[in-house]
Amino acid sequence: MCGVRDNLWMLEVGRLLQGLGAGSASVLGRSVLRDSYDGKELTKALSYISVTASIMPIVAPVLGGWITFQFGWIAVFSFVLLYLSSIFALGLLILPETLPYSKKPFQPLSLFHRYASLLADRQVMSSASYNWLTYLAAVVSLSIFPFLLQTELGLTAAEYGTIMILPSMGLLFGSLALNVLNRYYATGQILAFSITVLALAGFCLLSLEMSVFNLVFSFTLLALAQGLSFPLSISMLLAPHKKNAGTVSAFSGSIQMCLAGVFGGYIVTNWINSALLLGVFYFVVAGTMAFVLLFNRPYEMEKKLEYS
């Protein structure tokens, strides 16, 4: 549909379907990992996903630009179709079924009740909030950065695209560092470190003059914090829900996207219009994450006593 020439409506519908497919793939991927791994092995597997997520923003624009230059923009969608067909074939032929229980018929009313119960589940809301908040901060940053770097500091679109590769390296480094830190430190300690890194990013924006280096450095620190906290957040979220990993993952992903799209759009439109205010926002996000971490320590101790 996206490859149909001179038809904007078909392009929009095709892109919508691509988004729906990408969202379901994310849920399925996390569910398969939860079915297959437990404990620190689950965190390690999720960190590898985060590594891939940090590399693709570097590779994809270069590959897409080369395909567009050589063959035209429609060839990009042809390549995506070929890539997805290959992934589908590999999944169908190689990936084993990991579901730990027998399949159940789809029941919309039952699903609605499960979502309602998850909304009231303290463990689900607190564990997922780390991922929601860092993702919101990243979306807000990506929304305001073109204005700051191109309009305020005069970068061209090509220069902006090139320099924004650097924050992806922060996400990559954070994900790789997590595999090392996870051997020696508790989850709460690593989360506290990632919150500190995020607060440092806000401090840089508040205390340093606005320049290309300072903006990109601050955003890279945010990406580093996200690389550390994302696998931990998803691991804590899914660990107690092996039989409902798909439902929990879909619930968390839908709130994440709604929060980033609706609330993030409102923040960018009505509040954040400078590096200074972005720094304040980073502090708010870091403070909220710190509150969640401290607030849930007594609750986590109670759960440990229950299972001991």
Short mmCIF file of C-alpha atoms in Angstrom, two decimals, residues 21-299:
data_model
loop_
_atom_site.label_atom_id
_atom_site.label_comp_id
_atom_site.label_asym_id
_atom_site.label_seq_id
_atom_site.Cartn_x
_atom_site.Cartn_y
_atom_site.Cartn_z
CA GLY A 21 2.29 -4.50 13.16
CA ALA A 22 5.32 -2.97 14.88
CA GLY A 23 3.37 -2.59 18.11
CA SER A 24 2.24 -6.22 18.11
CA ALA A 25 5.77 -7.41 17.30
CA SER A 26 7.09 -5.58 20.35
CA VAL A 27 4.54 -7.28 22.59
CA LEU A 28 5.22 -10.71 21.12
CA GLY A 29 8.98 -10.30 21.41
CA ARG A 30 8.81 -9.47 25.11
CA SER A 31 6.36 -12.30 25.73
CA VAL A 32 8.67 -14.84 24.07
CA LEU A 33 11.58 -13.64 26.21
CA ARG A 34 9.48 -13.88 29.38
CA ASP A 35 8.41 -17.41 28.45
CA SER A 36 12.02 -18.41 27.89
CA TYR A 37 13.99 -16.67 30.67
CA ASP A 38 13.74 -15.79 34.36
CA GLY A 39 15.52 -13.50 36.79
CA LYS A 40 18.77 -11.92 35.69
CA GLU A 41 18.77 -13.95 32.48
CA LEU A 42 15.57 -12.15 31.48
CA THR A 43 17.19 -8.78 32.19
CA LYS A 44 20.22 -9.82 30.14
CA ALA A 45 18.04 -10.89 27.20
CA LEU A 46 16.11 -7.61 27.34
CA SER A 47 19.37 -5.66 27.38
CA TYR A 48 20.30 -7.35 24.09
CA ILE A 49 17.00 -6.10 22.67
CA SER A 50 17.94 -2.63 23.87
CA VAL A 51 21.34 -2.95 22.16
CA THR A 52 19.59 -3.76 18.89
CA ALA A 53 17.25 -0.82 19.39
CA SER A 54 20.24 1.48 19.81
CA ILE A 55 22.06 0.20 16.72
CA MET A 56 19.12 0.34 14.31
CA PRO A 57 18.69 4.16 14.48
CA ILE A 58 22.29 4.36 13.28
CA VAL A 59 22.06 1.77 10.52
CA ALA A 60 18.52 2.42 9.25
CA PRO A 61 18.92 6.07 8.09
CA VAL A 62 22.16 5.25 6.27
CA LEU A 63 20.66 2.19 4.55
CA GLY A 64 17.38 3.97 3.80
CA GLY A 65 19.19 6.98 2.38
CA TRP A 66 21.33 4.79 0.13
CA ILE A 67 18.30 2.85 -1.16
CA THR A 68 16.38 6.07 -1.81
CA PHE A 69 19.33 7.64 -3.63
CA GLN A 70 19.95 4.58 -5.81
CA PHE A 71 16.40 3.35 -6.51
CA GLY A 72 13.87 5.95 -5.27
CA TRP A 73 11.68 6.16 -2.18
CA ILE A 74 9.28 3.38 -3.22
CA ALA A 75 12.21 0.95 -3.12
CA VAL A 76 12.46 1.58 0.64
CA PHE A 77 9.01 0.06 1.16
CA SER A 78 9.89 -2.81 -1.18
CA PHE A 79 12.95 -3.51 0.95
CA VAL A 80 10.83 -3.40 4.12
CA LEU A 81 8.39 -5.88 2.56
CA LEU A 82 11.26 -8.22 1.67
CA TYR A 83 12.76 -7.88 5.15
CA LEU A 84 9.45 -8.57 6.91
CA SER A 85 8.73 -11.54 4.67
CA SER A 86 12.11 -13.01 5.60
CA ILE A 87 11.47 -12.44 9.31
CA PHE A 88 8.02 -14.04 9.00
CA ALA A 89 9.49 -17.10 7.26
CA LEU A 90 12.24 -17.49 9.86
CA GLY A 91 9.75 -17.15 12.71
CA LEU A 92 7.40 -19.66 11.15
CA LEU A 93 10.08 -22.25 10.41
CA ILE A 94 12.60 -21.81 13.23
CA LEU A 95 11.05 -20.08 16.27
CA PRO A 96 9.46 -22.70 18.58
CA GLU A 97 6.24 -22.15 20.50
CA THR A 98 7.13 -20.80 23.96
CA LEU A 99 3.63 -20.48 25.43
CA PRO A 100 3.76 -22.25 28.83
CA TYR A 101 0.05 -23.13 28.81
CA SER A 102 -2.63 -24.18 26.34
CA LYS A 103 -4.09 -21.56 24.02
CA LYS A 104 -7.31 -19.85 25.06
CA PRO A 105 -10.05 -18.28 22.91
CA PHE A 106 -10.06 -14.49 22.66
CA GLN A 107 -12.60 -12.98 25.07
CA PRO A 108 -12.85 -9.15 24.85
CA LEU A 109 -14.77 -8.77 28.12
CA SER A 110 -12.26 -10.89 30.02
CA LEU A 111 -9.42 -8.87 28.50
CA PHE A 112 -11.07 -5.63 29.62
CA HIS A 113 -11.33 -6.94 33.19
CA ARG A 114 -7.69 -7.98 33.14
CA TYR A 115 -6.63 -4.53 31.96
CA ALA A 116 -8.70 -2.97 34.75
CA SER A 117 -7.02 -5.20 37.33
CA LEU A 118 -3.58 -4.33 35.94
CA LEU A 119 -4.39 -0.64 36.24
CA ALA A 120 -4.91 -1.17 39.98
CA ASP A 121 -1.86 -3.42 40.36
CA ARG A 122 0.86 -1.56 42.24
CA GLN A 123 3.61 -3.85 41.02
CA VAL A 124 2.67 -3.37 37.36
CA MET A 125 2.27 0.40 37.54
CA SER A 126 5.46 1.02 39.50
CA SER A 127 7.65 -1.34 37.46
CA ALA A 128 6.43 0.00 34.11
CA SER A 129 6.67 3.64 35.19
CA TYR A 130 10.47 3.72 34.82
CA ASN A 131 10.16 2.82 31.15
CA TRP A 132 7.19 5.16 30.61
CA LEU A 133 8.98 8.14 32.10
CA THR A 134 12.31 7.73 30.29
CA TYR A 135 10.46 7.11 27.01
CA LEU A 136 8.39 10.25 27.59
CA ALA A 137 11.56 12.24 28.23
CA ALA A 138 13.11 10.88 25.02
CA VAL A 139 10.01 11.71 22.93
CA VAL A 140 9.81 15.24 24.34
CA SER A 141 13.52 15.72 23.67
CA LEU A 142 13.25 14.51 20.08
CA SER A 143 10.28 16.84 19.57
CA ILE A 144 12.06 19.97 20.83
CA PHE A 145 15.58 19.24 19.56
CA PRO A 146 14.94 20.15 15.89
CA PHE A 147 13.80 23.60 17.06
CA LEU A 148 16.78 24.05 19.38
CA LEU A 149 19.47 22.70 17.07
CA GLN A 150 18.19 23.83 13.67
CA THR A 151 16.21 26.99 14.36
CA GLU A 152 18.13 28.34 17.35
CA LEU A 153 21.65 27.09 16.59
CA GLY A 154 21.44 26.97 12.79
CA LEU A 155 22.23 23.35 11.98
CA THR A 156 21.09 22.02 8.61
CA ALA A 157 18.81 19.01 8.40
CA ALA A 158 21.74 16.87 7.24
CA GLU A 159 23.94 18.05 10.14
CA TYR A 160 21.10 17.43 12.59
CA GLY A 161 20.58 13.89 11.30
CA THR A 162 24.29 13.12 11.55
CA ILE A 163 24.84 14.51 15.04
CA MET A 164 21.79 12.78 16.49
CA ILE A 165 23.52 9.45 15.94
CA LEU A 166 25.53 10.17 19.11
CA PRO A 167 22.63 9.72 21.59
CA SER A 168 22.05 6.27 20.11
CA MET A 169 25.55 5.42 21.27
CA GLY A 170 24.50 6.41 24.80
CA LEU A 171 21.61 3.94 24.62
CA LEU A 172 24.00 1.27 23.32
CA PHE A 173 26.57 1.91 26.05
CA GLY A 174 23.90 1.89 28.76
CA SER A 175 22.55 -1.45 27.59
CA LEU A 176 26.02 -3.01 27.46
CA ALA A 177 26.98 -1.53 30.84
CA LEU A 178 23.86 -3.03 32.39
CA ASN A 179 25.09 -6.56 31.64
CA VAL A 180 28.20 -5.82 33.71
CA LEU A 181 26.53 -3.88 36.53
CA ASN A 182 23.81 -6.50 36.87
CA ARG A 183 26.40 -9.02 38.09
CA TYR A 184 27.51 -6.91 41.04
CA TYR A 185 24.66 -4.59 42.01
CA ALA A 186 21.01 -4.97 42.96
CA THR A 187 18.25 -3.75 40.66
CA GLY A 188 17.39 -0.85 42.96
CA GLN A 189 21.00 0.35 43.00
CA ILE A 190 21.24 0.32 39.19
CA LEU A 191 17.93 2.18 38.91
CA ALA A 192 19.19 4.75 41.40
CA PHE A 193 22.31 5.19 39.26
CA SER A 194 20.24 5.67 36.09
CA ILE A 195 18.10 8.26 37.89
CA THR A 196 21.27 10.08 38.94
CA VAL A 197 22.50 10.11 35.33
CA LEU A 198 19.15 11.56 34.19
CA ALA A 199 19.34 14.24 36.90
CA LEU A 200 22.88 15.04 35.71
CA ALA A 201 21.51 15.55 32.19
CA GLY A 202 18.99 18.04 33.58
CA PHE A 203 21.74 19.80 35.55
CA CYS A 204 23.84 20.19 32.39
CA LEU A 205 20.93 21.81 30.56
CA LEU A 206 20.26 24.17 33.46
CA SER A 207 23.83 25.18 34.25
CA LEU A 208 25.64 25.19 30.90
CA GLU A 209 25.12 27.58 28.00
CA MET A 210 23.08 26.30 25.10
CA SER A 211 25.41 24.84 22.48
CA VAL A 212 25.35 21.90 20.13
CA PHE A 213 27.77 19.95 22.32
CA ASN A 214 25.92 20.61 25.58
CA LEU A 215 22.51 19.73 24.12
CA VAL A 216 23.70 16.52 22.49
CA PHE A 217 25.74 15.56 25.57
CA SER A 218 22.69 16.00 27.81
CA PHE A 219 20.51 13.95 25.50
CA THR A 220 23.19 11.26 25.36
CA LEU A 221 23.10 11.09 29.17
CA LEU A 222 19.33 10.64 28.97
CA ALA A 223 19.83 7.82 26.46
CA LEU A 224 22.42 6.24 28.77
CA ALA A 225 19.91 6.33 31.64
CA GLN A 226 17.27 4.83 29.37
CA GLY A 227 19.62 2.04 28.30
CA LEU A 228 20.19 1.16 31.97
CA SER A 229 16.59 1.39 33.15
CA PHE A 230 14.59 -0.04 30.22
CA PRO A 231 15.62 -3.72 30.53
CA LEU A 232 15.27 -3.56 34.32
CA SER A 233 11.83 -1.97 34.08
CA ILE A 234 10.49 -4.55 31.63
CA SER A 235 12.08 -7.42 33.56
CA MET A 236 10.46 -6.29 36.83
CA LEU A 237 7.17 -5.76 35.00
CA LEU A 238 6.98 -9.21 33.39
CA ALA A 239 8.70 -11.37 36.02
CA PRO A 240 5.59 -12.15 38.13
CA HIS A 241 3.33 -12.59 35.07
CA LYS A 242 4.69 -15.53 33.11
CA LYS A 243 1.21 -16.73 32.09
CA ASN A 244 -0.01 -13.23 31.22
CA ALA A 245 3.16 -11.71 29.76
CA GLY A 246 1.44 -10.75 26.50
CA THR A 247 -1.44 -8.99 28.24
CA VAL A 248 0.86 -7.15 30.64
CA SER A 249 3.25 -6.13 27.86
CA ALA A 250 0.41 -4.89 25.65
CA PHE A 251 -1.10 -2.95 28.56
CA SER A 252 2.24 -1.33 29.38
CA GLY A 253 2.99 -0.52 25.73
CA SER A 254 -0.39 1.10 25.13
CA ILE A 255 -0.03 3.38 28.16
CA GLN A 256 3.55 4.18 27.14
CA MET A 257 2.46 5.32 23.67
CA CYS A 258 -0.58 7.24 24.92
CA LEU A 259 1.47 8.97 27.59
CA ALA A 260 4.21 9.93 25.13
CA GLY A 261 1.82 10.93 22.34
CA VAL A 262 -0.86 12.83 24.26
CA PHE A 263 0.92 14.12 27.36
CA GLY A 264 4.24 14.55 25.55
CA GLY A 265 2.54 16.55 22.79
CA TYR A 266 0.82 18.74 25.37
CA ILE A 267 4.11 19.41 27.18
CA VAL A 268 5.93 20.40 24.00
CA THR A 269 3.06 22.59 22.80
CA ASN A 270 2.35 24.40 26.06
CA TRP A 271 5.46 24.29 28.21
CA ILE A 272 8.87 23.32 26.92
CA ASN A 273 10.33 25.72 24.38
CA SER A 274 13.92 26.11 25.58
CA ALA A 275 16.89 24.10 26.82
CA LEU A 276 16.35 25.53 30.31
CA LEU A 277 12.79 24.21 30.54
CA LEU A 278 13.90 20.88 29.09
CA GLY A 279 16.42 20.65 31.93
CA VAL A 280 13.63 21.34 34.44
CA PHE A 281 11.58 18.57 32.81
CA TYR A 282 14.49 16.13 33.14
CA PHE A 283 14.64 16.94 36.85
CA VAL A 284 10.88 16.37 37.19
CA VAL A 285 11.17 12.98 35.48
CA ALA A 286 14.19 11.99 37.61
CA GLY A 287 12.40 13.11 40.78
CA THR A 288 9.30 11.11 39.87
CA MET A 289 11.36 8.00 39.21
CA ALA A 290 13.21 8.47 42.52
CA PHE A 291 9.88 8.80 44.34
CA VAL A 292 8.61 5.57 42.78
CA LEU A 293 11.84 3.77 43.72
CA LEU A 294 11.75 4.96 47.33
CA PHE A 295 7.99 4.50 47.70
CA ASN A 296 8.15 0.87 46.61
CA ARG A 297 10.98 -0.28 48.86
CA PRO A 298 8.68 -1.10 51.82
CA TYR A 299 6.30 -2.86 49.42
#
